[in-house]
Structure formats: structure tokens, C-alpha cells
DNA sequence: TATTTCTGTTCATACGTATGCACAGTTTAA
DNA sequence: TTAAACTGTGCATACGTATGAACAGAAATA
């Protein structure tokens, strides 16, 4: 059994036909008699024949491999998203190849070796330092899908969560709940998504038509992670001036903030300060956080991205697509609307 | 620029040498004059030449692709581990290809198509219904590394977290702290890891030499996730008989339990009941949980697995390796040792 | 019946790389 | 000085598949 794999030639010999007939048997549009096809399939089964993708790739110039470019999969939303991407890719009969470009030092080298594989397509997720990556693949004629990225220049298909709408929704909830002083918090390191969310939030509160008895302020924390949320919370408690509503551009930060508040014991959530996050990461629903948040559906984003790629493979010269994925409020304990 | 990739023949022509000379230029053990090599590299750079992996694979019978077989990457430990695996694989100049076999229905089909790629190796992680997967690859002569799996029969290399030691460590801590009545909790669905952890825990407490004034009981919850921990906690609170120490075979369950306890307000952690988890997932350190736990180093596991694979590639016929990765207690708030 | 269309198959070749073999030129050994 | 060893390069081929072209026979058309 520890033999080399059976080839189509082996199958051909066993079935008593030519190699080309074997190959054509697997093409549904080919003119092959039923009896011959049966013979071929029987022989193939007996030999456990599996097509050699490497050989196939040489001819098709396509490997059915899809590159999923990401900057780490440490944080929960990213890994959920990647999980959904993997499943969606698999469902289409393609194979996901992960490319982690966390280490920017290695980016160039990574990119070089990546071009060696004849990828069918590349899906680039947010946070990636990827202008270069995208361009390199587009130059080679490999389809590229950008997810949650600012880039507009390219010929790539683009899938974006409706970040502005997310911010707007949060703002509307605070207004409807009669809040007087609200804050929006994002990380100093400006990611496209966070900036748009913050803009959406501020924009909705600064609309000229609105009688603005509501006060809004933008604040920053160091990074977009849990620890930054803790630090931000401690500082805000110490400095005073706690608002009655805060919109965090990332759930992660919100969770850190909540822990800081609870630990201090000074304020109560949502009575003194109501909190809305964004993304709906897994732990947002945990009782310790019970975070009201704007959901970004990882599943929906992923399946849209893969569908876009599939469409591009089917129609390589179609005009680029640009698609927005809707936002929705998920109510939990950290903010409760007036009913 | 939207051209087909340059081939070694193109490089050869530009450099004024033969294709075989180009190929040999990239082999450090080949006899090539310095001047020729320089000419070749210069030409290659000018044409942005990158070797075609598909063609290379046909000759080498190796794609440098490593299959990472996993059952979903939803839960935090799994995704951390996968993250480490991806990085470790990339570091060796190999490429990670994810294979998610969550859907057992598709397993067979997945497996079939997988064999089409000439994978250099396969790393199979726990929870995978993978006896079949492993055997299929071994039969084809593809190296297989099993991580945290019970399988012993095969010719694969095996990397295991020292699950028994983890359980033992937890038990020893409870003994040293003078606990009287302890529990070990795992999911009904018996995974290899959980069973071994539980056995290690019970074994350490039932040693014949020990003067056993300590009472130990094993309990089960439905699944190995957060929600099961919540349910388990509620039931235990309702039924009474709260022990003074609980070892959870998975951090995940422990987090759910902690939330259930806090929500009920009846007991205090760690005063009434001390808690030790296992794995050290990301959120274990969050203030909401501050979980004392037995760390399973994802990084260490991953780099060991990849190193084992690398060794196997270098020496295909070496005897199978079996390696244990050590456990260590991480102290946080849910259990504080007497000092 | 002669011609055309259709069906089912085989032949031959291309994809891009690595490598055994042959060979010419150069250096070392005898 | 002649033989032997070594160095650097090119030629030819194999890897396994897909596909255009050719072709033989059957069926349909004129």
C-alpha cells in the first residue's frame, strides 16, 4: 500500500482504454459512452485513483488554492472570521491556504514565495499591510478580494462591513435612550474600520437638523485590545467625567473597560454608564460581559467574500464588485433601550 | 505586467545559458561558476522569476504544503494553537493548508480531494475524527504528526501535552491547600485529553500511600464549552454539596461555571470554592475570570509538532517519535495557594 | 448510393522543472 | 608527456494531466 499513487495511465491500462479517455471521463461535457465511463470509474476506484493536482495545475494555470491573508488570528473576531472563510472556501471545492503576515519583516519574502504557488485567488483581510500583496497578485492576473480595507484604487473586488452604519446605529440608540453625554472610543492606531465606525457615530450626532442637547466626545486608547480597555477604564475613572454612554469601536476594548469598571466598584453598568460595542465577538455574550453590541456577521462577510471570488473566477473580466454587509444591534445587558 | 509568469527558460535565454543551468543555479550543491550564477540571478530578478511550484511538485513528489487538520477553530485554545502552527510552518518555508473536518458528513469527500494535493506532511490535532485520515496519508507515504490524540497503533509521530501531569498538578495544589472535598469536571463526550486529565487528578488523590482525608468525586457536563459550564454551575448550586475545590478539565467550562457562581451570588471564589482550569486560554487571564489554570503552551506544542514533521521529512525512515509537553501551574485569583 | 453529420476513441503534445548523462576544457597526477 | 580526475555546461527526458487534431465507424440526410 505504500506505493506511489495510481496515475490516469494506470487506470487507462486497467480499463483497456487510452489515458486521454480516462481524463475525458471526468469531464461531464465530454462525449464518452456510458459503458466506457463505467469501466473507467470502476478501474479508478479499484486503484484508488486521485487526480494529481500538481499536473492539473500546470495545465490549468490554477491550483484551486485560495490564499487567506491575515495578520495573525489571535483576536477572537479575526479567528471567527477566518473560520468562516475556511468553511466557505472548502464548500466551493477550493482549498484554503493561510498566509500570516504578522511579521512585517518577512512580508517581502513571504510574498515572493507565495507567487510560486499558482493560487486561484487571494482574500485579504483587514489589518494586513497588504497594498503590495494585492498589487503583486493583480499584476499576475490572480483575482483578489479585499475585506474591510480602505483601498479603492485597485481592480480588486471589495467587501466591507458597513462600519459607518454601525456607528450610526449606536448613536441612534443613545439618542433614543435620552443620553446626555456620550463618548466614542477607538485605538490610536487608526484602522480603516475603526475610523469609519467612529465617523458614523459622530456624524449621526452632529447632524444639523438634530436638536443637539447631546454632548459627544472622541477618545483614544493605545491599542485595540483588552488590556487597552482596562487602562482606558482606569484612567477615565481616575480623571472623572464619566459619560452616561460609551460606544467602543471594538468589543475587545469594551470588555477590558467593563472589567475595569467592575473592579473599581464605583460605577454600575448600565445604570451609570451604558456601553455599546462593535463586532459581537464570542465572549460578548458571556455573562461576565453581556455586551450590547453592533453585530458584524463573520459568516455573512466570509460567504460574500468567497462568492465574489467565485464570480471573478467564472467571469474574469467582469467589472469589480463593491459590497456592503449590514450592521445590526444585538441587545444585552450593558445597554438596555427604553421600551 | 498582466503577463504570464516568467519561466526558467525565459531566464535562461536572457542570461545566455541553458534552462538546466538556471535550475542548477538555485541548487547550492551544484557545480556552477560564480560568474554564471550571477548572470542567472540578475536575469531572474529582471524578469521577476519565481519557480513554478506545480512543476516542481511533479518532480519532487512534494508540494511543501502541510495539511493542518482541525475540527473547527471556534474555541479559543484551538485557534491559538492553530495560529502557532501556522507561524511555525511558515518559518520552515512550508505552507499551511487548513482542513476543517467539523462536518463529519463531508469527511470522506474531503479526504479524497486532499489526497490530490501532494502534501509534504499532515498535522492532525485533537478532536478530529481522523483515524481514517491518518491511515490514508500514511498509506501513501505522507508523514503524519498526531497532536493530543489517543492513537498509538500507527507509524505516525506523536506529540502530547502531558495531560496526566496536568491533572496531578491540580490535585497536588488542592492537597497542599488543605482542601477536604474536591471535584473534577469534564464533558460527557470523552475526549482523550479530558479523560487523561481527569485520570491524572483522581490518580494523584487515590495514591495508596497518601493519608486520604480528602474526598474526591468526578462529575460530567454535557459538552466542553462555556454554556455547559453555566448549566453545570446552576445545577450544582441548586443541588447543594458545593465542594471546596474543583478542577475543570477545560478552561472554557470553568469560565461558564465562574459566571454561574457570580450570578447566583451565593458562593464566593476562591473563598468558598477554589477553581483550577486547564489549558490557559486567552480569556483565562481576564479580570472577569482570573482563572488559576494548568498551562498548555500552544506555542511549544506547535513548534514541537512542526519540528517532528521536519525531522521526518529529513529522515523518512527514522523510528517514530513520541514526545510529551510539560504542564505548569499559572496562579491567578480563582485559586490561591497557601504560602 | 453518395455525402454529410455525429459519436466515441486515440495520438501527440504542452505545461515548467530537475537531473542523469555526455562532453569539452582544465587541472592534477603519474 | 600521457593518463586521470575534476569543473562547468548543455542535451534529453520524465513527471501526470488536459486538449486540439485526426480518424474510424455509425447514423442521418440528400
XYZ file of C-alpha atoms (C1' of nucleotides) in Angstrom:
738
model
C 0.000 0.000 0.000
C 2.943 2.302 0.496
C 3.052 2.718 -3.252
C 3.145 5.765 -5.400
C -0.285 6.981 -6.310
C -2.025 5.478 -9.290
C -1.972 7.650 -12.384
C -4.543 8.116 -15.082
C -2.336 5.957 -17.275
C -2.619 3.112 -14.777
C -6.357 3.472 -14.778
C -6.372 3.535 -18.565
C -4.430 0.311 -18.785
C -6.688 -1.487 -16.314
C -9.796 -0.258 -18.090
C -8.374 -1.055 -21.505
C -8.624 2.463 -22.875
C -6.263 5.343 -23.528
C -5.115 7.887 -20.969
C -6.984 10.651 -22.711
C -10.207 8.696 -22.423
C -9.723 8.466 -18.688
C -9.198 12.174 -18.456
C -12.254 12.871 -20.553
C -14.371 10.562 -18.456
C -14.184 13.075 -15.659
C -15.327 15.908 -17.917
C -19.136 15.890 -17.908
C -19.257 17.777 -21.202
C -17.190 15.225 -22.996
C -18.520 12.707 -25.485
C -17.915 9.418 -23.764
C -20.107 6.331 -23.996
C -21.772 5.238 -20.803
C -20.148 1.845 -20.869
C -16.674 3.282 -21.228
C -17.219 5.711 -18.427
C -18.344 2.931 -16.154
C -15.316 0.862 -16.976
C -13.065 3.817 -16.229
C -14.708 4.656 -12.935
C -14.578 1.045 -11.850
C -10.882 0.840 -12.606
C -10.265 4.179 -10.889
C -11.998 3.009 -7.762
C -10.074 -0.213 -7.704
C -6.775 1.667 -7.891
C -7.864 4.451 -5.525
C -7.083 6.863 -8.275
C -6.969 10.554 -7.401
C -6.056 13.190 -9.901
C -2.649 14.786 -9.368
C -3.344 18.440 -8.657
C 0.209 19.452 -9.477
C -0.093 18.146 -13.017
C -3.537 19.615 -13.321
C -2.250 22.964 -12.136
C 0.416 23.022 -14.804
C -2.199 22.849 -17.482
C -4.952 24.953 -15.976
C -2.573 27.523 -14.503
C -4.805 27.249 -11.469
C -4.289 25.307 -8.308
C -7.721 25.686 -6.678
C -5.771 27.022 -3.743
C -7.081 30.221 -2.191
C -4.733 32.365 -0.163
C -6.250 33.802 3.007
C -4.033 36.686 4.019
C -4.356 37.723 7.649
C -2.352 39.448 10.325
C -2.474 36.811 12.989
C -5.544 35.025 14.201
C -5.112 35.759 17.845
C -8.046 38.002 18.457
C -11.428 36.348 18.607
C -13.169 38.172 15.819
C -10.372 37.524 13.404
C -10.300 33.829 14.178
C -14.064 33.549 13.876
C -13.912 35.272 10.549
C -11.126 33.048 9.362
C -13.057 30.028 10.485
C -15.995 31.100 8.379
C -13.725 31.806 5.437
C -12.167 28.378 5.637
C -15.552 26.700 5.646
C -16.853 28.824 2.784
C -13.775 28.136 0.691
C -13.990 24.422 1.332
C -17.619 24.404 0.351
C -16.742 25.652 -3.112
C -14.322 22.807 -3.611
C -11.354 25.113 -3.142
C -8.593 24.808 -0.574
C -7.656 27.468 1.944
C -4.004 28.330 2.405
C -3.308 30.598 5.340
C -0.788 33.374 4.980
C 0.036 35.064 8.234
C 1.833 38.341 7.641
C 2.040 39.415 11.261
C 5.761 39.795 10.919
C 6.203 42.710 8.550
C 9.891 41.974 8.313
C 9.089 38.811 6.432
C 6.397 40.305 4.261
C 8.500 40.643 1.157
C 9.958 37.196 1.421
C 6.545 35.705 2.129
C 5.139 37.450 -0.868
C 7.848 36.118 -3.140
C 7.353 32.511 -2.191
C 3.619 32.941 -2.381
C 3.789 33.767 -6.034
C 5.327 30.364 -6.618
C 2.026 28.683 -5.956
C -0.444 29.229 -8.727
C -3.161 30.458 -6.405
C -6.646 30.610 -7.834
C -7.375 33.659 -5.753
C -6.432 35.685 -2.716
C -8.639 37.062 0.024
C -7.018 39.838 2.006
C -8.483 40.725 5.381
C -8.233 43.931 7.291
C -5.225 44.839 9.307
C -2.898 43.422 6.730
C -0.108 45.619 5.424
C -1.091 44.469 2.030
C -1.090 47.111 -0.641
C 1.964 45.374 -2.016
C 0.441 41.926 -1.730
C -2.693 42.879 -3.578
C -0.847 44.601 -6.375
C 1.547 41.742 -6.912
C -1.257 39.281 -7.389
C -3.350 41.561 -9.534
C -0.324 42.109 -11.747
C -0.146 38.370 -12.294
C -3.805 38.171 -13.104
C -4.753 36.425 -9.869
C -8.167 37.539 -8.559
C -8.018 39.486 -5.319
C -10.825 40.152 -2.843
C -10.319 42.824 -0.201
C -12.291 42.614 3.036
C -12.723 45.610 5.323
C -9.991 47.588 3.691
C -9.743 51.200 2.665
C -8.073 50.562 -0.680
C -10.107 51.819 -3.571
C -7.596 52.229 -6.337
C -7.276 48.620 -7.362
C -9.158 46.351 -9.670
C -10.000 44.062 -6.794
C -13.442 43.144 -5.541
C -14.209 44.729 -2.206
C -16.383 43.510 0.662
C -16.929 45.851 3.564
C -18.860 45.734 6.756
C -20.986 48.877 6.860
C -18.833 50.474 9.504
C -20.459 53.880 9.286
C -23.894 52.364 9.736
C -22.608 50.540 12.792
C -21.539 53.787 14.381
C -24.788 55.447 13.366
C -26.863 52.685 14.930
C -25.032 53.020 18.212
C -25.567 56.776 18.188
C -29.260 56.400 17.463
C -29.681 54.059 20.391
C -28.051 56.515 22.750
C -30.239 59.328 21.434
C -33.391 57.263 21.753
C -32.429 56.362 25.303
C -32.105 60.046 26.161
C -28.405 60.057 26.963
C -26.826 63.445 27.555
C -23.123 62.903 27.340
C -21.635 60.156 25.180
C -18.219 59.058 24.077
C -16.752 57.087 21.209
C -13.520 55.202 21.854
C -11.113 53.731 19.365
C -7.456 52.797 19.285
C -4.853 55.405 18.405
C -3.517 53.135 15.713
C -6.103 54.069 13.157
C -7.538 51.113 11.335
C -9.912 51.774 8.496
C -12.788 50.004 10.218
C -12.446 51.879 13.491
C -12.170 55.271 11.852
C -15.324 54.699 9.832
C -17.227 53.478 12.872
C -16.230 56.494 14.843
C -17.127 58.797 11.981
C -20.520 57.170 11.650
C -21.140 57.663 15.340
C -20.084 61.299 15.418
C -21.812 62.068 12.159
C -25.164 60.835 13.383
C -24.933 63.031 16.484
C -23.780 66.148 14.694
C -26.464 66.167 12.040
C -27.548 69.809 11.600
C -31.247 69.015 11.857
C -30.925 67.346 15.226
C -31.612 69.492 18.274
C -28.366 68.591 19.891
C -28.808 68.552 23.584
C -26.401 65.624 23.476
C -22.738 66.103 24.044
C -20.229 63.908 22.186
C -16.517 63.377 22.584
C -13.980 61.131 20.902
C -11.317 59.385 22.969
C -8.430 57.115 22.157
C -6.752 54.164 23.778
C -3.376 52.745 22.926
C -4.267 49.559 21.041
C -7.401 47.703 20.055
C -7.173 45.009 22.689
C -8.482 44.009 26.106
C -5.608 45.475 28.076
C -6.000 48.852 26.435
C -9.616 48.765 27.504
C -8.596 48.167 31.095
C -6.108 51.007 31.068
C -8.565 53.335 29.436
C -11.165 52.454 32.034
C -8.847 53.071 34.965
C -7.819 56.436 33.602
C -11.356 57.523 32.919
C -12.427 56.547 36.426
C -9.490 58.392 37.922
C -9.939 61.534 35.859
C -13.703 61.714 36.464
C -16.105 62.930 33.837
C -17.716 59.566 33.227
C -20.296 59.902 30.421
C -23.635 58.113 30.511
C -22.952 56.225 27.302
C -19.838 54.920 25.535
C -19.527 53.401 22.100
C -16.418 51.253 21.736
C -15.305 50.636 18.175
C -14.183 47.143 19.150
C -15.803 44.689 21.554
C -12.405 43.743 22.787
C -11.784 47.185 24.247
C -15.263 47.252 25.714
C -14.623 44.026 27.599
C -11.499 45.442 29.154
C -13.384 48.578 30.110
C -16.180 46.602 31.721
C -13.706 44.656 33.817
C -12.064 47.900 34.914
C -15.419 49.383 35.922
C -16.497 46.288 37.805
C -13.207 46.054 39.595
C -13.342 49.662 40.748
C -16.867 49.237 42.099
C -17.579 52.936 41.669
C -19.927 52.801 38.720
C -22.648 50.428 37.687
C -23.316 49.218 34.155
C -25.666 50.115 32.534
C -27.176 52.398 35.176
C -24.363 54.943 35.454
C -22.733 54.263 32.129
C -24.254 52.329 29.243
C -21.954 50.536 26.852
C -22.269 49.516 23.227
C -19.515 47.594 21.497
C -18.934 46.578 17.917
C -18.314 43.203 16.201
C -20.153 40.804 18.500
C -17.203 38.592 19.332
C -17.827 35.282 21.034
C -17.256 36.416 24.583
C -19.539 39.431 24.184
C -22.433 37.193 25.140
C -20.713 35.753 28.200
C -22.466 36.736 31.400
C -19.361 38.465 32.678
C -19.743 40.995 29.877
C -23.258 40.670 28.454
C -22.277 43.290 25.966
C -24.803 45.109 23.827
C -23.069 45.428 20.508
C -23.350 46.034 16.785
C -23.009 42.703 15.108
C -20.699 42.164 12.231
C -21.647 38.783 10.885
C -18.424 36.890 10.243
C -20.339 34.227 8.382
C -22.004 36.691 6.070
C -18.782 38.541 5.369
C -16.968 35.314 4.643
C -19.535 33.862 2.329
C -19.797 37.146 0.453
C -16.054 37.271 0.019
C -15.858 33.746 -1.282
C -18.849 34.251 -3.548
C -17.188 37.313 -5.011
C -14.074 35.296 -5.657
C -16.047 32.531 -7.271
C -17.819 35.031 -9.527
C -14.499 36.506 -10.519
C -13.174 33.081 -11.426
C -16.225 32.454 -13.573
C -16.114 35.868 -15.223
C -12.569 37.198 -15.026
C -13.266 40.396 -16.915
C -16.457 41.480 -15.201
C -16.321 44.915 -13.551
C -15.166 44.936 -9.912
C -17.783 44.443 -7.258
C -18.159 46.591 -4.178
C -20.443 45.236 -1.496
C -21.546 46.366 1.959
C -22.597 43.997 4.707
C -25.295 45.312 7.001
C -24.996 46.074 10.702
C -27.486 45.076 13.409
C -27.831 45.875 17.086
C -27.663 42.959 19.495
C -29.173 43.894 22.832
C -27.737 42.524 26.021
C -27.214 43.880 29.477
C -24.616 46.621 29.011
C -27.149 48.852 27.300
C -30.893 48.422 27.591
C -33.156 50.524 25.361
C -36.224 52.345 26.685
C -39.273 50.498 25.556
C 2.572 43.441 -16.357
C -0.519 41.273 -16.601
C 1.644 38.660 -18.293
C 2.123 35.031 -17.594
C 4.935 34.386 -15.166
C 8.454 34.159 -16.479
C 9.821 30.628 -16.706
C 13.284 29.298 -16.150
C 13.592 29.059 -19.928
C 12.970 32.782 -20.226
C 15.634 33.437 -17.649
C 17.996 31.109 -19.465
C 17.529 32.928 -22.731
C 18.118 36.328 -21.188
C 21.196 35.101 -19.346
C 22.507 33.301 -22.411
C 22.628 29.872 -20.806
C 20.573 26.701 -20.889
C 17.462 26.044 -18.814
C 19.220 23.356 -16.839
C 21.909 25.808 -15.844
C 19.261 28.136 -14.461
C 17.771 25.319 -12.449
C 21.157 24.311 -11.117
C 21.978 27.871 -10.128
C 19.443 27.592 -7.369
C 20.955 24.366 -6.062
C 23.751 25.339 -3.658
C 25.394 21.941 -4.061
C 25.673 22.263 -7.790
C 28.861 22.968 -9.672
C 28.219 26.363 -11.193
C 30.780 29.070 -11.764
C 30.291 32.248 -9.824
C 30.022 34.372 -12.915
C 27.303 32.202 -14.423
C 25.317 32.214 -11.233
C 25.442 35.964 -11.090
C 24.276 36.295 -14.671
C 21.380 33.968 -13.937
C 20.294 35.727 -10.769
C 20.454 39.088 -12.497
C 18.268 37.850 -15.327
C 15.875 36.233 -12.866
C 15.486 39.427 -10.938
C 14.865 41.429 -14.067
C 12.082 39.069 -15.110
C 10.663 38.667 -11.569
C 11.199 34.989 -11.970
C 9.626 32.710 -9.383
C 9.835 28.959 -9.605
C 6.587 27.244 -10.524
C 5.717 25.080 -7.545
C 3.381 22.923 -9.572
C 6.148 21.863 -11.903
C 8.495 21.427 -9.009
C 5.949 19.287 -7.224
C 5.641 16.962 -10.159
C 9.304 16.133 -9.944
C 9.854 16.153 -6.227
C 6.530 14.496 -5.438
C 6.338 17.095 -2.708
C 4.445 20.332 -2.631
C 5.861 21.887 0.552
C 2.235 22.145 1.584
C 1.422 20.987 5.095
C -2.133 19.985 5.906
C -3.372 21.176 9.288
C -6.364 19.036 10.125
C -8.672 20.502 12.738
C -12.270 20.279 13.836
C -13.198 23.913 13.654
C -11.245 26.776 15.124
C -14.067 28.283 17.074
C -12.856 27.687 20.560
C -10.043 29.879 21.772
C -7.469 27.263 22.585
C -7.837 25.620 19.238
C -7.444 28.863 17.364
C -4.416 29.854 19.424
C -2.859 26.524 18.714
C -3.604 26.799 15.033
C -2.129 30.252 15.000
C 1.090 28.916 16.457
C 1.099 26.043 13.998
C 0.696 28.376 11.055
C 3.610 30.504 12.185
C 5.819 27.514 12.864
C 5.049 26.004 9.489
C 5.742 29.255 7.694
C 9.030 29.587 9.492
C 10.246 26.351 7.982
C 9.497 27.590 4.485
C 6.452 25.371 4.248
C 2.884 26.444 3.592
C -0.070 25.709 5.851
C -3.241 24.413 4.301
C -6.186 24.264 6.666
C -8.514 21.316 6.574
C -11.602 21.766 8.676
C -13.371 18.476 9.212
C -16.074 19.747 11.526
C -18.690 18.313 9.247
C -18.259 14.574 9.558
C -20.619 14.060 6.665
C -18.061 15.544 4.349
C -15.082 13.798 5.876
C -14.758 11.136 3.217
C -15.120 13.548 0.365
C -12.683 15.962 1.968
C -10.208 13.202 2.419
C -10.436 12.162 -1.195
C -9.763 15.589 -2.579
C -6.994 16.105 -0.077
C -5.037 13.250 -1.487
C -4.948 15.078 -4.787
C -2.511 17.602 -3.409
C 0.908 16.141 -2.907
C 1.131 17.290 0.688
C 4.563 17.195 2.261
C 3.020 16.336 5.578
C -0.101 16.369 7.712
C -0.560 17.530 11.280
C -3.696 16.197 12.903
C -4.985 17.904 16.015
C -7.185 16.545 18.716
C -10.907 16.286 18.374
C -10.613 15.231 14.779
C -12.370 12.058 13.702
C -9.209 11.168 11.974
C -8.203 7.567 12.238
C -9.139 7.297 8.574
C -7.331 10.475 7.625
C -4.110 9.436 9.251
C -4.137 5.986 7.748
C -4.841 7.217 4.254
C -1.846 9.512 4.316
C 0.455 7.029 5.940
C -0.513 4.525 3.274
C 0.638 6.987 0.649
C 3.884 7.594 2.432
C 2.991 11.090 3.577
C 4.386 11.900 7.025
C 1.744 12.323 9.709
C 2.083 14.012 13.091
C -0.629 13.443 15.675
C -1.167 16.023 18.384
C -3.043 15.224 21.576
C -4.531 12.064 20.232
C -5.003 8.635 21.718
C -3.953 6.710 18.614
C -0.954 4.546 19.212
C -1.159 1.935 16.526
C 0.181 3.969 13.676
C 3.601 4.803 12.383
C 2.990 8.463 12.961
C 4.953 10.792 15.194
C 3.013 11.771 18.281
C 3.117 14.970 20.332
C 1.090 15.056 23.509
C 0.511 17.543 26.230
C 1.220 15.763 29.487
C -2.451 15.594 30.382
C -1.979 13.287 33.334
C 0.638 15.562 34.841
C -1.780 18.459 34.427
C -4.387 16.646 36.474
C -1.798 15.614 39.009
C -0.575 19.175 39.454
C -4.075 20.411 40.110
C -4.615 17.670 42.672
C -1.366 18.446 44.427
C -2.320 22.093 44.748
C -5.627 21.196 46.363
C -3.919 18.837 48.758
C -1.278 21.390 49.682
C -4.023 23.936 50.306
C -5.723 21.539 52.687
C -8.951 21.080 50.745
C -11.341 18.446 52.074
C -13.771 17.799 49.290
C -12.799 18.242 45.653
C -14.314 17.578 42.286
C -13.064 17.004 38.775
C -15.365 18.005 35.940
C -15.181 17.044 32.295
C -17.573 16.764 29.393
C -19.571 13.609 28.856
C -18.259 13.391 25.334
C -14.987 11.812 26.269
C -12.034 13.329 24.527
C -8.660 11.742 25.029
C -7.209 14.841 26.642
C -10.003 15.278 29.142
C -10.025 11.664 30.187
C -6.305 11.693 30.841
C -6.515 14.916 32.823
C -9.264 13.530 34.954
C -7.367 10.302 35.482
C -4.262 12.190 36.498
C -6.273 14.170 39.013
C -8.024 11.179 40.532
C -4.888 9.071 40.478
C -2.910 11.603 42.470
C -5.589 11.698 45.159
C -6.094 7.988 45.388
C -2.456 7.028 45.779
C -2.317 4.286 48.387
C 0.450 5.992 50.370
C -1.496 9.174 50.847
C -3.452 9.528 54.098
C -6.631 10.337 52.296
C -8.646 12.681 54.385
C -9.595 14.256 51.061
C -12.773 13.308 49.335
C -12.855 13.254 45.525
C -15.709 12.960 43.059
C -15.919 13.034 39.273
C -18.738 14.925 37.571
C -19.759 15.447 33.977
C -21.283 18.235 31.974
C -22.836 17.943 28.565
C -20.193 19.483 26.312
C -16.821 21.087 26.702
C -17.971 24.654 26.254
C -18.914 27.791 28.165
C -22.637 27.124 28.204
C -22.163 23.667 29.649
C -20.167 25.290 32.423
C -23.050 27.633 33.179
C -25.564 24.815 33.281
C -23.314 22.682 35.424
C -22.834 25.564 37.833
C -26.551 26.249 38.185
C -27.297 22.608 38.858
C -24.549 22.277 41.424
C -25.750 25.379 43.226
C -29.327 24.108 43.216
C -28.467 20.601 44.364
C -26.148 21.769 47.133
C -22.999 19.911 48.080
C -20.590 22.505 46.800
C -17.024 21.230 47.230
C -14.199 23.474 48.337
C -12.163 22.833 45.185
C -12.991 21.999 41.573
C -10.655 21.039 38.772
C -12.166 21.675 35.349
C -10.565 19.751 32.519
C -11.126 22.692 30.199
C -10.839 26.409 30.966
C -13.866 27.011 28.860
C -16.125 25.105 31.224
C -14.519 26.804 34.202
C -15.380 30.229 32.787
C -19.002 29.275 32.443
C -19.012 27.927 35.968
C -17.492 31.106 37.355
C -20.148 33.210 35.667
C -22.852 30.977 37.101
C -21.414 31.305 40.602
C -21.029 35.050 40.384
C -24.525 35.442 39.038
C -26.068 33.436 41.840
C -24.232 35.444 44.496
C -24.371 32.558 46.946
C -20.757 31.493 46.897
C -17.502 33.377 46.669
C -14.477 32.367 44.638
C -11.962 31.307 45.847
C -13.111 31.527 49.462
C -15.987 29.035 49.340
C -14.887 27.164 46.271
C -11.470 27.307 44.638
C -11.169 26.679 40.942
C -8.392 25.375 38.739
C -8.807 25.107 34.987
C -6.710 23.606 32.269
C -5.237 24.986 29.018
C -4.740 28.648 29.871
C -6.858 30.086 27.100
C -6.656 33.781 26.362
C -9.604 34.884 28.430
C -8.433 32.929 31.474
C -6.358 35.923 32.456
C -9.201 38.428 32.013
C -10.208 40.015 35.291
C -13.719 38.677 34.991
C -12.293 35.169 35.358
C -8.740 35.479 36.679
C -8.547 31.747 36.400
C -5.793 29.728 38.020
C -5.035 27.066 35.472
C -2.620 24.464 34.169
C -0.972 25.910 31.138
C -0.702 24.005 27.929
C 1.706 26.018 25.856
C 0.238 26.264 22.378
C 3.493 27.641 21.074
C 5.548 24.824 22.453
C 3.146 22.180 21.189
C 3.102 23.723 17.759
C 6.812 24.107 17.353
C 7.361 20.555 18.563
C 4.846 19.248 16.064
C 6.419 21.096 13.182
C 9.917 20.116 14.237
C 8.847 16.498 14.324
C 7.466 16.846 10.828
C 10.639 18.476 9.610
C 12.726 15.691 11.128
C 10.533 13.130 9.430
C 10.997 14.848 6.092
C 14.750 14.805 6.560
C 14.840 11.201 7.735
C 11.791 9.396 6.396
C 12.682 6.020 7.831
C 13.669 7.048 11.329
C 11.674 5.387 14.118
C 8.523 7.240 15.205
C 8.894 9.881 17.857
C 6.696 10.198 20.901
C 7.027 13.409 22.862
C 5.353 14.876 25.930
C 4.990 18.592 26.533
C 5.179 19.653 30.155
C 2.418 21.204 32.247
C 2.768 24.210 34.548
C 0.500 25.883 37.058
C -0.415 29.511 36.396
C -1.660 31.164 39.563
C -4.385 33.746 39.409
C -7.302 34.629 41.621
C -9.607 31.610 41.364
C -7.220 29.535 43.444
C -4.557 30.987 45.696
C -2.021 28.625 47.277
C -1.080 28.797 50.949
C 2.371 30.289 51.196
C -25.790 5.251 -53.241
C -23.069 9.116 -52.093
C -22.453 12.711 -48.904
C -22.739 14.823 -44.632
C -23.122 14.887 -39.705
C -22.407 12.858 -35.405
C -20.244 9.712 -31.929
C -16.505 7.765 -29.498
C -11.901 6.990 -29.307
C -6.700 7.516 -29.816
C -2.440 10.187 -30.865
C 0.535 13.616 -29.937
C 1.826 17.475 -27.490
C 2.356 21.191 -23.976
C 2.792 22.785 -19.250
C 7.859 24.112 -16.295
C 11.142 21.974 -13.660
C 15.033 18.747 -12.113
C 18.505 15.597 -13.144
C 21.282 11.586 -15.350
C 24.346 11.536 -18.931
C 27.574 13.177 -22.232
C 31.157 16.209 -23.346
C 34.644 19.865 -23.711
C 38.086 22.182 -21.317
C 41.201 22.487 -17.433
C 43.900 20.923 -13.724
C 46.328 17.275 -11.273
C 48.788 13.032 -11.012
C 51.975 9.609 -12.752
C 54.166 13.661 -21.965
C 50.228 10.893 -21.259
C 46.604 9.496 -18.359
C 43.392 10.558 -14.898
C 40.450 13.453 -12.267
C 37.796 17.464 -11.944
C 34.903 21.596 -13.441
C 31.238 23.713 -15.822
C 27.795 23.419 -19.175
C 24.158 21.565 -22.480
C 21.045 17.791 -24.169
C 17.384 14.995 -23.481
C 13.942 13.201 -20.747
C 10.412 12.338 -17.075
C 6.761 13.851 -14.020
C 0.856 13.357 -14.911
C -2.652 15.737 -16.921
C -5.723 18.072 -20.499
C -6.889 19.023 -25.067
C -6.646 20.083 -30.244
C -6.450 17.295 -34.168
C -7.127 13.139 -36.600
C -9.820 9.290 -37.541
C -12.962 5.251 -37.939
C -17.492 3.858 -37.798
C -22.448 4.736 -37.388
C -26.362 7.408 -38.281
C -28.734 10.859 -40.772
C -29.543 13.359 -44.932
C -29.892 14.116 -49.838
